[in-house]
Short mmCIF file of C-alpha atoms in Angstrom, two decimals:
data_model
loop_
_atom_site.label_atom_id
_atom_site.label_comp_id
_atom_site.label_asym_id
_atom_site.label_seq_id
_atom_site.Cartn_x
_atom_site.Cartn_y
_atom_site.Cartn_z
CA MET A 1052 80.29 113.54 102.91
CA MET A 1053 79.72 114.18 106.44
CA ARG A 1054 77.14 113.95 109.50
CA LYS A 1055 74.97 116.54 110.22
CA SER A 1056 74.52 114.73 113.80
CA ARG A 1057 78.53 115.17 114.40
CA ILE A 1058 79.64 118.35 112.70
CA ILE A 1059 77.28 120.71 114.06
CA GLY A 1060 79.16 123.81 115.73
CA THR A 1061 82.21 122.60 114.14
CA ASP A 1062 84.47 123.63 111.76
CA ALA A 1063 83.34 120.95 109.09
CA GLU A 1064 79.90 122.64 109.32
CA VAL A 1065 81.57 125.99 108.78
CA PHE A 1066 83.44 124.70 105.54
CA LEU A 1067 80.25 122.94 103.98
CA ASP A 1068 77.91 126.13 104.43
CA LYS A 1069 81.03 128.22 103.05
CA LEU A 1070 80.46 125.77 99.74
CA ASN A 1071 76.96 125.77 99.38
CA ILE A 1072 75.84 128.40 96.75
CA PHE A 1073 72.01 127.87 97.53
CA LYS A 1074 72.92 129.49 101.15
CA LYS A 1075 74.88 132.70 99.54
CA VAL A 1076 71.84 133.35 97.23
CA PHE A 1077 68.86 132.52 99.39
CA SER A 1078 70.66 133.41 102.97
CA PRO A 1079 73.80 135.67 102.44
CA ASN A 1080 74.44 136.77 105.70
CA GLU A 1081 74.56 132.89 107.47
CA SER A 1082 77.80 132.11 105.69
CA ALA A 1083 79.36 135.03 105.64
CA ASN A 1084 79.20 135.47 109.01
CA LYS A 1085 80.97 132.58 110.02
CA THR A 1086 85.14 132.13 109.77
CA LEU A 1087 86.75 128.87 109.02
CA SER A 1088 90.03 128.03 111.08
CA SER A 1089 93.59 128.28 109.50
CA SER A 1090 93.94 124.76 110.36
CA PHE A 1091 91.16 123.12 109.19
CA ASP A 1092 91.88 120.06 107.54
CA ILE A 1093 89.01 118.62 105.02
CA GLU A 1094 90.75 115.08 105.05
CA LYS A 1095 90.93 114.42 108.96
CA ALA A 1096 87.12 115.96 109.11
CA VAL A 1097 85.66 113.92 106.73
CA LYS A 1098 87.69 110.35 107.98
CA GLU A 1099 86.26 111.27 111.68
CA PHE A 1100 82.72 112.59 110.77
CA GLY A 1101 82.01 110.72 107.00
CA HIS A 1102 79.48 107.88 106.72
CA ASN A 1103 82.13 105.09 107.68
CA ALA A 1104 81.50 101.51 106.64
CA LYS A 1105 81.05 100.32 110.24
CA ASP A 1106 77.56 102.23 110.48
CA MET A 1107 76.38 101.96 106.90
CA MET A 1108 77.22 97.80 106.75
CA LYS A 1109 73.98 96.36 109.00
CA VAL A 1110 74.60 92.80 107.35
CA CYS A 1111 77.42 91.16 105.12
CA THR A 1112 77.53 87.78 103.63
CA TRP A 1113 80.09 86.68 101.12
CA ASP A 1114 79.98 83.08 99.54
CA GLY A 1115 77.50 82.04 102.46
CA LYS A 1116 79.81 83.67 105.32
CA LEU A 1117 79.54 86.54 107.28
CA CYS A 1118 81.44 89.37 106.73
CA ASN A 1119 82.13 93.40 107.89
CA SER A 1120 83.50 96.10 107.54
CA ARG A 1121 87.21 94.66 108.14
CA ASN A 1122 86.94 93.56 104.82
CA VAL A 1123 86.79 96.98 103.27
CA THR A 1124 88.97 99.75 102.51
CA THR A 1125 88.30 103.32 102.45
CA ARG A 1126 88.98 106.41 100.08
CA PHE A 1127 88.51 109.79 99.79
CA SER A 1128 86.27 111.66 97.71
CA GLN A 1129 85.36 115.75 96.91
CA MET A 1130 81.55 114.56 96.13
CA TYR A 1131 80.58 111.69 98.02
CA GLY A 1132 83.32 111.82 100.96
CA LEU A 1133 84.24 108.54 102.12
CA CYS A 1134 84.02 105.46 99.36
CA HIS A 1135 84.25 101.94 100.95
CA THR A 1136 85.97 98.84 98.85
CA PHE A 1137 84.98 95.64 99.15
CA ASN A 1138 87.17 93.03 98.20
CA PRO A 1139 90.46 95.34 97.50
CA GLY A 1140 93.00 92.73 97.42
CA LYS A 1141 95.22 95.19 99.43
CA GLU A 1142 97.93 94.24 102.02
CA HIS A 1143 95.61 92.67 105.12
CA HIS A 1144 92.87 92.55 102.79
CA PRO A 1145 93.55 88.97 100.98
CA LEU A 1146 91.17 88.44 97.72
CA LEU A 1147 87.98 86.54 97.98
CA PHE A 1148 87.29 84.61 95.07
CA SER A 1149 83.65 83.53 93.75
CA THR A 1150 83.25 79.67 93.15
CA SER A 1151 79.28 79.63 92.73
CA VAL A 1152 76.65 81.22 90.63
CA LYS A 1153 74.21 80.54 93.00
CA ARG A 1154 72.42 83.47 94.39
CA ASN A 1155 72.81 82.20 98.02
CA ARG A 1156 76.41 82.43 97.58
CA ALA A 1157 76.47 86.20 96.30
CA LEU A 1158 77.47 89.15 98.42
CA HIS A 1159 74.54 90.38 100.26
CA LEU A 1160 74.94 93.61 102.12
CA LEU A 1161 71.99 95.51 103.83
CA LEU A 1162 73.16 99.13 104.26
CA ASP A 1163 71.82 101.75 106.30
CA ILE A 1164 72.13 105.17 104.29
CA ASP A 1165 70.97 107.38 107.40
CA VAL A 1166 69.20 109.91 105.32
CA GLY A 1167 68.32 112.11 108.22
CA ASP A 1168 71.67 112.56 109.10
CA TYR A 1169 72.72 114.07 105.69
CA PHE A 1170 73.80 118.01 105.57
CA GLY A 1171 75.49 120.20 103.09
CA ILE A 1172 74.82 121.02 99.11
CA THR A 1173 76.76 117.84 97.80
CA SER A 1174 74.30 115.51 99.69
CA TYR A 1175 71.35 117.47 97.76
CA PHE A 1176 71.11 115.77 94.41
CA SER A 1177 70.46 112.21 94.88
CA THR A 1178 69.59 109.91 98.17
CA GLY A 1179 71.23 106.47 98.40
CA ILE A 1180 74.74 105.16 97.52
CA ARG A 1181 76.84 105.23 93.95
CA MET A 1182 78.02 101.66 93.05
CA VAL A 1183 81.33 100.92 90.66
CA ILE A 1184 82.38 97.52 90.09
CA HIS A 1185 85.79 97.31 89.01
CA ASP A 1186 89.35 95.34 89.17
CA GLN A 1187 91.20 95.39 91.83
CA ASP A 1188 93.87 97.38 89.71
CA GLU A 1189 91.82 99.91 88.71
CA GLU A 1190 91.21 103.63 90.41
CA PRO A 1191 87.45 103.85 90.37
CA MET A 1192 86.15 107.18 89.14
CA VAL A 1193 83.23 107.71 91.16
CA GLU A 1194 82.43 110.90 90.06
CA ALA A 1195 82.42 110.27 86.24
CA ASN A 1196 81.05 106.65 86.58
CA GLY A 1197 78.97 104.05 88.52
CA ILE A 1198 75.15 102.91 89.23
CA ASP A 1199 73.40 105.19 91.78
CA ALA A 1200 71.02 103.05 94.13
CA SER A 1201 68.48 104.44 96.32
CA PRO A 1202 67.03 103.47 99.92
CA GLY A 1203 63.87 101.07 100.41
CA HIS A 1204 64.98 99.15 97.48
CA MET A 1205 66.25 95.15 97.02
CA ILE A 1206 68.89 95.39 94.07
CA THR A 1207 69.97 92.04 92.38
CA MET A 1208 73.12 92.44 89.90
CA ASN A 1209 73.95 89.59 87.65
CA ILE A 1210 77.11 90.28 86.27
CA GLU A 1211 79.85 88.89 83.98
CA ARG A 1212 84.33 89.22 83.96
CA ARG A 1213 85.35 90.48 80.76
CA GLU A 1214 88.93 90.38 79.36
CA TYR A 1215 89.72 92.74 76.34
CA ILE A 1216 92.87 92.23 74.62
CA SER A 1217 93.76 95.15 71.68
CA LEU A 1218 96.22 96.19 69.36
CA PRO A 1219 99.08 99.40 69.82
CA SER A 1220 99.51 101.88 67.23
CA PRO A 1221 99.17 102.09 63.86
CA TYR A 1222 95.72 99.99 64.61
CA LYS A 1223 92.42 101.81 65.19
CA SER A 1224 92.42 100.68 68.79
CA GLU A 1225 95.79 102.67 69.40
CA CYS A 1226 96.33 100.80 73.09
CA GLY A 1227 99.22 101.08 75.15
CA SER A 1228 100.76 102.56 78.35
CA ARG A 1229 102.96 105.30 80.39
CA PRO A 1230 104.70 105.52 83.42
CA LEU A 1231 102.84 106.66 86.14
CA GLU A 1232 104.07 108.83 89.31
CA THR A 1233 101.91 106.97 91.67
CA SER A 1234 101.81 103.37 90.53
CA LYS A 1235 103.78 100.76 89.12
CA SER A 1236 101.04 99.11 87.08
CA TYR A 1237 99.38 101.29 84.10
CA THR A 1238 95.98 101.69 84.27
CA GLN A 1239 93.63 104.37 82.14
CA SER A 1240 92.00 105.27 85.27
CA LYS A 1241 95.49 106.19 87.65
CA CYS A 1242 96.56 107.94 84.60
CA LEU A 1243 93.41 110.11 84.53
CA MET A 1244 93.60 110.61 88.21
CA GLU A 1245 97.46 111.90 87.79
CA CYS A 1246 96.49 114.22 84.97
CA GLU A 1247 93.38 115.50 86.52
CA THR A 1248 94.94 116.37 89.65
CA ARG A 1249 97.88 118.36 87.78
CA LYS A 1250 94.94 120.14 85.50
CA VAL A 1251 93.29 121.45 89.03
CA ILE A 1252 96.65 122.33 90.77
CA ARG A 1253 97.76 124.40 87.82
CA GLN A 1254 94.61 126.04 87.55
CA CYS A 1255 93.32 126.54 91.07
CA GLY A 1256 96.62 125.94 92.99
CA CYS A 1257 95.19 123.20 95.05
CA LYS A 1258 93.66 120.11 95.00
CA LEU A 1259 90.43 118.34 95.25
CA LEU A 1260 90.02 115.60 98.28
CA GLY A 1261 90.52 112.50 96.96
CA MET A 1262 93.47 113.36 93.98
CA ALA A 1263 96.37 111.36 94.05
CA ASP A 1264 99.66 112.85 96.14
CA LEU A 1265 102.07 113.82 92.72
CA PRO A 1266 105.85 114.27 93.44
CA GLY A 1267 106.12 117.27 91.31
CA PHE A 1268 103.36 118.64 93.59
CA LYS A 1269 104.74 117.98 97.32
CA GLY A 1270 102.66 120.00 99.91
CA SER A 1271 99.74 120.77 97.57
CA LYS A 1272 96.98 121.97 100.07
CA TYR A 1273 93.16 120.84 99.53
CA CYS A 1274 91.11 123.48 97.85
CA ASN A 1275 89.02 125.70 100.52
CA PRO A 1276 85.45 126.86 99.75
CA GLU A 1277 86.47 129.97 98.08
CA GLU A 1278 88.78 128.05 96.09
CA LEU A 1279 86.52 125.71 95.12
CA THR A 1280 83.82 128.59 94.13
CA SER A 1281 85.85 130.87 92.47
CA CYS A 1282 87.81 128.17 90.31
CA LEU A 1283 86.00 125.22 89.53
CA PHE A 1284 82.53 126.89 89.72
CA ALA A 1285 83.57 129.75 87.80
CA ASN A 1286 81.29 129.41 85.18
CA LEU A 1287 78.37 129.09 87.72
CA THR A 1288 76.26 131.88 87.62
CA ILE A 1289 73.34 132.44 90.23
CA GLU A 1290 71.63 135.55 90.66
CA GLU A 1291 69.25 137.02 93.59
CA GLY A 1292 65.75 135.95 92.42
CA GLN A 1293 66.18 132.79 90.21
CA ASN A 1294 64.44 130.00 90.71
CA ILE A 1295 65.14 126.88 92.68
CA GLU A 1296 65.10 124.72 89.60
CA THR A 1297 67.29 126.95 87.63
CA VAL A 1298 69.68 126.92 90.26
CA LEU A 1299 69.56 123.30 90.71
CA ALA A 1300 70.10 122.70 87.16
CA LYS A 1301 73.19 125.17 86.66
CA PHE A 1302 74.71 123.58 90.05
CA SER A 1303 74.55 120.43 89.06
CA ILE A 1304 75.50 120.35 85.62
CA THR A 1305 78.91 122.80 86.57
CA TYR A 1306 79.54 120.44 89.61
CA ASP A 1307 79.55 117.17 87.29
CA SER A 1308 81.58 118.41 84.60
CA SER A 1309 84.41 119.67 87.01
CA PHE A 1310 84.82 116.18 87.76
CA SER A 1311 85.76 114.54 83.77
CA SER A 1312 87.52 115.34 81.21
CA ASP A 1313 85.99 115.42 77.68
CA ASN A 1314 88.79 114.18 75.90
CA PRO A 1315 91.05 112.63 78.14
CA LYS A 1316 92.79 110.68 75.59
CA GLU A 1317 94.38 114.47 73.91
CA GLU A 1318 93.98 115.79 76.87
CA CYS A 1319 95.88 113.87 79.37
CA ASN A 1320 97.40 111.30 76.73
CA CYS A 1321 96.05 108.48 78.53
CA PRO A 1322 96.00 105.56 76.40
CA LYS A 1323 93.47 102.58 77.04
CA PRO A 1324 95.88 99.61 78.05
CA CYS A 1325 96.45 96.62 75.76
CA LYS A 1326 95.02 94.47 78.51
CA LYS A 1327 91.65 95.14 80.53
CA ILE A 1328 89.68 93.75 82.94
CA GLN A 1329 86.00 94.94 82.94
CA TYR A 1330 83.32 94.04 84.73
CA LYS A 1331 79.47 93.96 83.23
CA ILE A 1332 76.11 94.04 84.68
CA ALA A 1333 74.06 91.53 82.60
CA GLN A 1334 70.89 91.78 84.28
CA LEU A 1335 69.60 94.52 86.88
CA ASN A 1336 66.51 93.70 88.86
CA THR A 1337 64.80 96.61 91.50
CA VAL A 1338 61.93 95.52 93.55
CA THR A 1339 60.92 97.67 96.85
CA ALA A 1340 62.32 95.94 99.99
CA LEU A 1341 59.47 94.37 102.43
CA SER A 1342 56.23 94.17 101.31
CA GLU A 1343 53.08 95.56 102.50
CA SER A 1344 51.87 92.24 103.26
CA PHE A 1345 54.87 91.84 106.02
CA TRP A 1346 53.91 95.23 107.47
CA ASN A 1347 50.19 94.35 107.82
CA ASP A 1348 51.23 90.87 109.41
CA TYR A 1349 54.45 92.62 111.33
CA TYR A 1350 51.29 95.01 112.87
CA SER A 1351 48.96 92.30 113.30
CA ALA A 1352 51.52 90.26 115.50
CA TYR A 1353 52.60 93.14 117.45
CA LYS A 1354 49.25 94.62 118.54
CA GLN A 1355 47.96 90.88 119.59
CA ASN A 1356 51.43 90.80 122.24
CA SER A 1357 49.74 94.15 123.55
CA PRO A 1358 47.70 93.82 126.64
CA ASN A 1359 45.37 96.56 125.17
CA GLY A 1360 45.85 95.85 121.79
CA ASP A 1361 45.71 98.99 119.64
CA SER A 1362 42.71 100.66 121.04
CA ASN A 1363 45.03 104.12 121.15
CA GLY A 1364 46.66 103.55 117.23
CA TYR A 1365 49.72 103.87 118.97
CA ILE A 1366 51.11 100.25 118.01
CA LYS A 1367 50.20 101.38 114.69
CA ALA A 1368 52.05 104.77 114.67
CA ILE A 1369 55.17 102.57 115.77
CA VAL A 1370 54.81 100.48 113.28
CA ASP A 1371 54.13 103.00 110.64
CA ARG A 1372 57.28 105.15 111.69
CA GLU A 1373 59.57 102.04 111.50
CA ARG A 1374 58.52 101.32 107.93
CA LYS A 1375 58.91 105.14 106.96
CA ARG A 1376 62.51 104.48 108.70
CA ILE A 1377 63.17 101.46 106.77
CA ARG A 1378 62.22 102.70 103.52
CA GLU A 1379 63.98 106.41 103.34
CA ASN A 1380 67.08 104.47 105.05
CA TRP A 1381 67.67 100.82 103.91
CA LEU A 1382 68.80 99.29 100.61
CA THR A 1383 69.75 95.74 99.89
CA LEU A 1384 72.19 94.63 97.41
CA ILE A 1385 72.62 90.90 96.14
CA ILE A 1386 75.58 90.92 93.27
CA TYR A 1387 76.65 87.41 91.92
CA TYR A 1388 78.31 85.77 89.05
CA GLY A 1389 76.19 84.41 86.44
CA ASP A 1390 78.56 82.53 84.87
CA LEU A 1391 82.00 81.78 86.22
CA HIS A 1392 83.74 82.07 82.63
CA THR A 1393 85.59 85.21 81.63
CA VAL A 1394 84.40 86.37 78.40
CA ARG A 1395 87.35 87.53 76.38
CA THR A 1396 87.76 89.57 73.37
CA THR A 1397 91.05 89.79 71.73
CA GLU A 1398 91.54 92.43 68.38
CA LYS A 1399 93.75 90.63 65.93
CA VAL A 1400 95.29 91.70 62.75
CA ALA A 1401 93.03 91.35 59.31
CA TYR A 1402 95.72 91.75 56.98
CA ASP A 1403 99.11 91.77 57.96
CA MET A 1404 102.58 91.60 56.09
CA THR A 1405 102.64 88.02 55.41
CA ASP A 1406 99.11 88.11 54.09
CA PHE A 1407 100.27 91.25 51.98
CA GLY A 1408 103.09 89.49 50.94
CA SER A 1409 101.47 86.03 49.80
CA ASP A 1410 99.10 88.05 47.65
CA VAL A 1411 101.81 90.04 45.79
CA ARG A 1412 103.71 86.50 45.22
CA GLY A 1413 100.22 85.09 43.68
CA TYR A 1414 99.26 87.84 41.64
CA LEU A 1415 102.96 88.24 39.91
CA GLY A 1416 102.74 84.55 39.61
CA LEU A 1417 99.20 85.34 37.97
CA PHE A 1418 99.75 87.90 35.96
CA LEU A 1419 103.66 87.94 35.01
CA GLY A 1420 104.14 84.13 34.44
CA CYS A 1421 106.67 84.51 37.33
CA SER A 1422 105.86 81.55 39.56
CA VAL A 1423 108.06 78.83 40.44
CA LEU A 1424 105.52 76.44 38.85
CA THR A 1425 105.54 78.93 35.82
CA VAL A 1426 109.32 78.96 35.51
CA PHE A 1427 109.63 74.95 35.36
CA GLU A 1428 107.28 74.59 33.05
CA ILE A 1429 109.51 76.99 30.43
CA PHE A 1430 112.64 75.29 31.19
CA ASP A 1431 110.70 71.97 30.66
CA PHE A 1432 109.19 73.51 27.27
CA ILE A 1433 112.56 74.26 26.14
CA LEU A 1434 114.40 71.52 27.11
CA CYS A 1435 111.55 69.27 25.66
CA TYR A 1436 112.26 71.62 22.15
CA TYR A 1437 115.66 71.25 22.17
CA LEU A 1438 115.43 67.50 22.52
CA SER A 1439 112.90 66.86 19.92
CA LYS A 1440 114.81 68.82 17.16
CA GLN A 1441 118.27 67.29 18.32
CA ARG A 1442 116.38 64.06 17.47
CA ALA A 1443 114.73 64.91 14.20
CA SER A 1444 118.06 66.37 13.06
CA PHE A 1445 119.65 62.76 14.05
CA GLU A 1446 116.85 60.85 12.00
CA VAL A 1447 117.40 62.71 8.95
CA GLU A 1448 121.01 61.86 9.01
CA GLN A 1449 120.56 58.23 9.35
CA VAL A 1450 118.17 58.34 6.60
CA ARG A 1451 120.62 59.97 4.22
CA GLU A 1452 123.36 57.44 5.13
CA THR A 1453 121.07 54.45 4.43
CA ASN A 1454 120.15 56.19 0.98
CA GLU A 1455 123.61 56.88 0.02
CA LYS A 1456 124.80 52.72 1.02
CA MET A 1457 122.35 52.14 -1.65
#
C-alpha cells in the first residue's frame, strides 16, 4: 500500500501499525503507544507514499513505440493502495488501438516491484502485482478479481476480446440495467461498487479507500484502523498463543471476504448488462526471467574487464547481489491479441410467440381440419356434389321427355 522508506516516522506508519493485527497479538504495546493524528488523510498519504507508476515502470513499449507513466491513470484500493490503468481512454488519455497480432507489437512492461519497500499487513500475503484486464467502461474489482504475478518471471498473455449479448427477463439470463449515482453508463461492476459503498457506510459509519463518492453520503470519511478492525473484521478472533499459520489463515479469509458480496444480484439488485465486453486469456506462459547462462556470461565479462580479475571474489559477490535483486523485484509482462477479431455470443429466443402461433395453427389444421386448404376442399366437395346431383336430375328429365314423345 505505502512504501516503507517514505513513511517511517509519519502518521502513515502509525496507521498501518494500528491496522496490523499481528502486532496487536505478538507485540501489543508497540502499536498501543502510538497515536494517529486526527487530521491524517489516508487518500493523501497513499497518493504521496504509494508505489507510483513512474517508479515501477522501468520499460514500456506499445505497438513497437515507447510509452511511459503518462499513459496510465491511477485509482485507489484499500488492499493495494495505488492501482494503475494503462490505456484508460479517459480525458487527456486517448485510446490506443492494437493493429497487429505480432508479439513484438504487444504491450511490453518491465516492472520494478521493489519488494524491500513493502510495509504493513496488506503486504504480507503476496509479493508481486495483481492484474485485471477490463474494458474502459468497467470498474475493475481489483480486490475480488484478477491475476497475481510474482517477480523474477516473464509472463506472456495471449488475450481475445469477447462480446456478450443477453436477453432480458423473463428469460433465464435476466439482463438489464438501472440508474447509477456515479456514472451515466451502466456496468455491473460500477453498480456493485456503489452497493458495497452504501453497505459499508451503513454498517461502519465510514468507507474504504477507493470506494465511490455517493451523493447521498456526502462527507463520509475513510475508516480509521479501529473502525476497520472492529467493523469489517469483527468476526476475526485472534487469541494470544495462536501460531502464525492460524493467524495468517484467519486474517486472509476474513480480509478477502470483506471486499466481496456472495450474492450481488440478490443483495444489490445489479443485473448483468445486456451487452458486455470481456477480455479472456487464451494462453498464459510463465518462465523464469534471465537464465543462468546470462548470469555466467555477465560474470565472465565483468571479470575480464577487471584489472585483477576476481581473485578475492568481490565481482562474484556483486553479480550474485544483482541477480538476487532482479529476481526478487523485476517482472516482465507481454500482453497481446492472438486474434484481432471479436468473438460475439448472442442469446436468441429458441421458441417465441410467433413459433407458438404457427404450431397452434398447424395442430388445429391437422387435428380439426380447420386449415384454409381443408375449408376449400370441403367447399369444393359440396359444390361438386351439388352440381353432380343437378346434372343427374337434368338427364332424368330429358329421358322422360323423350319417352313421352315416343
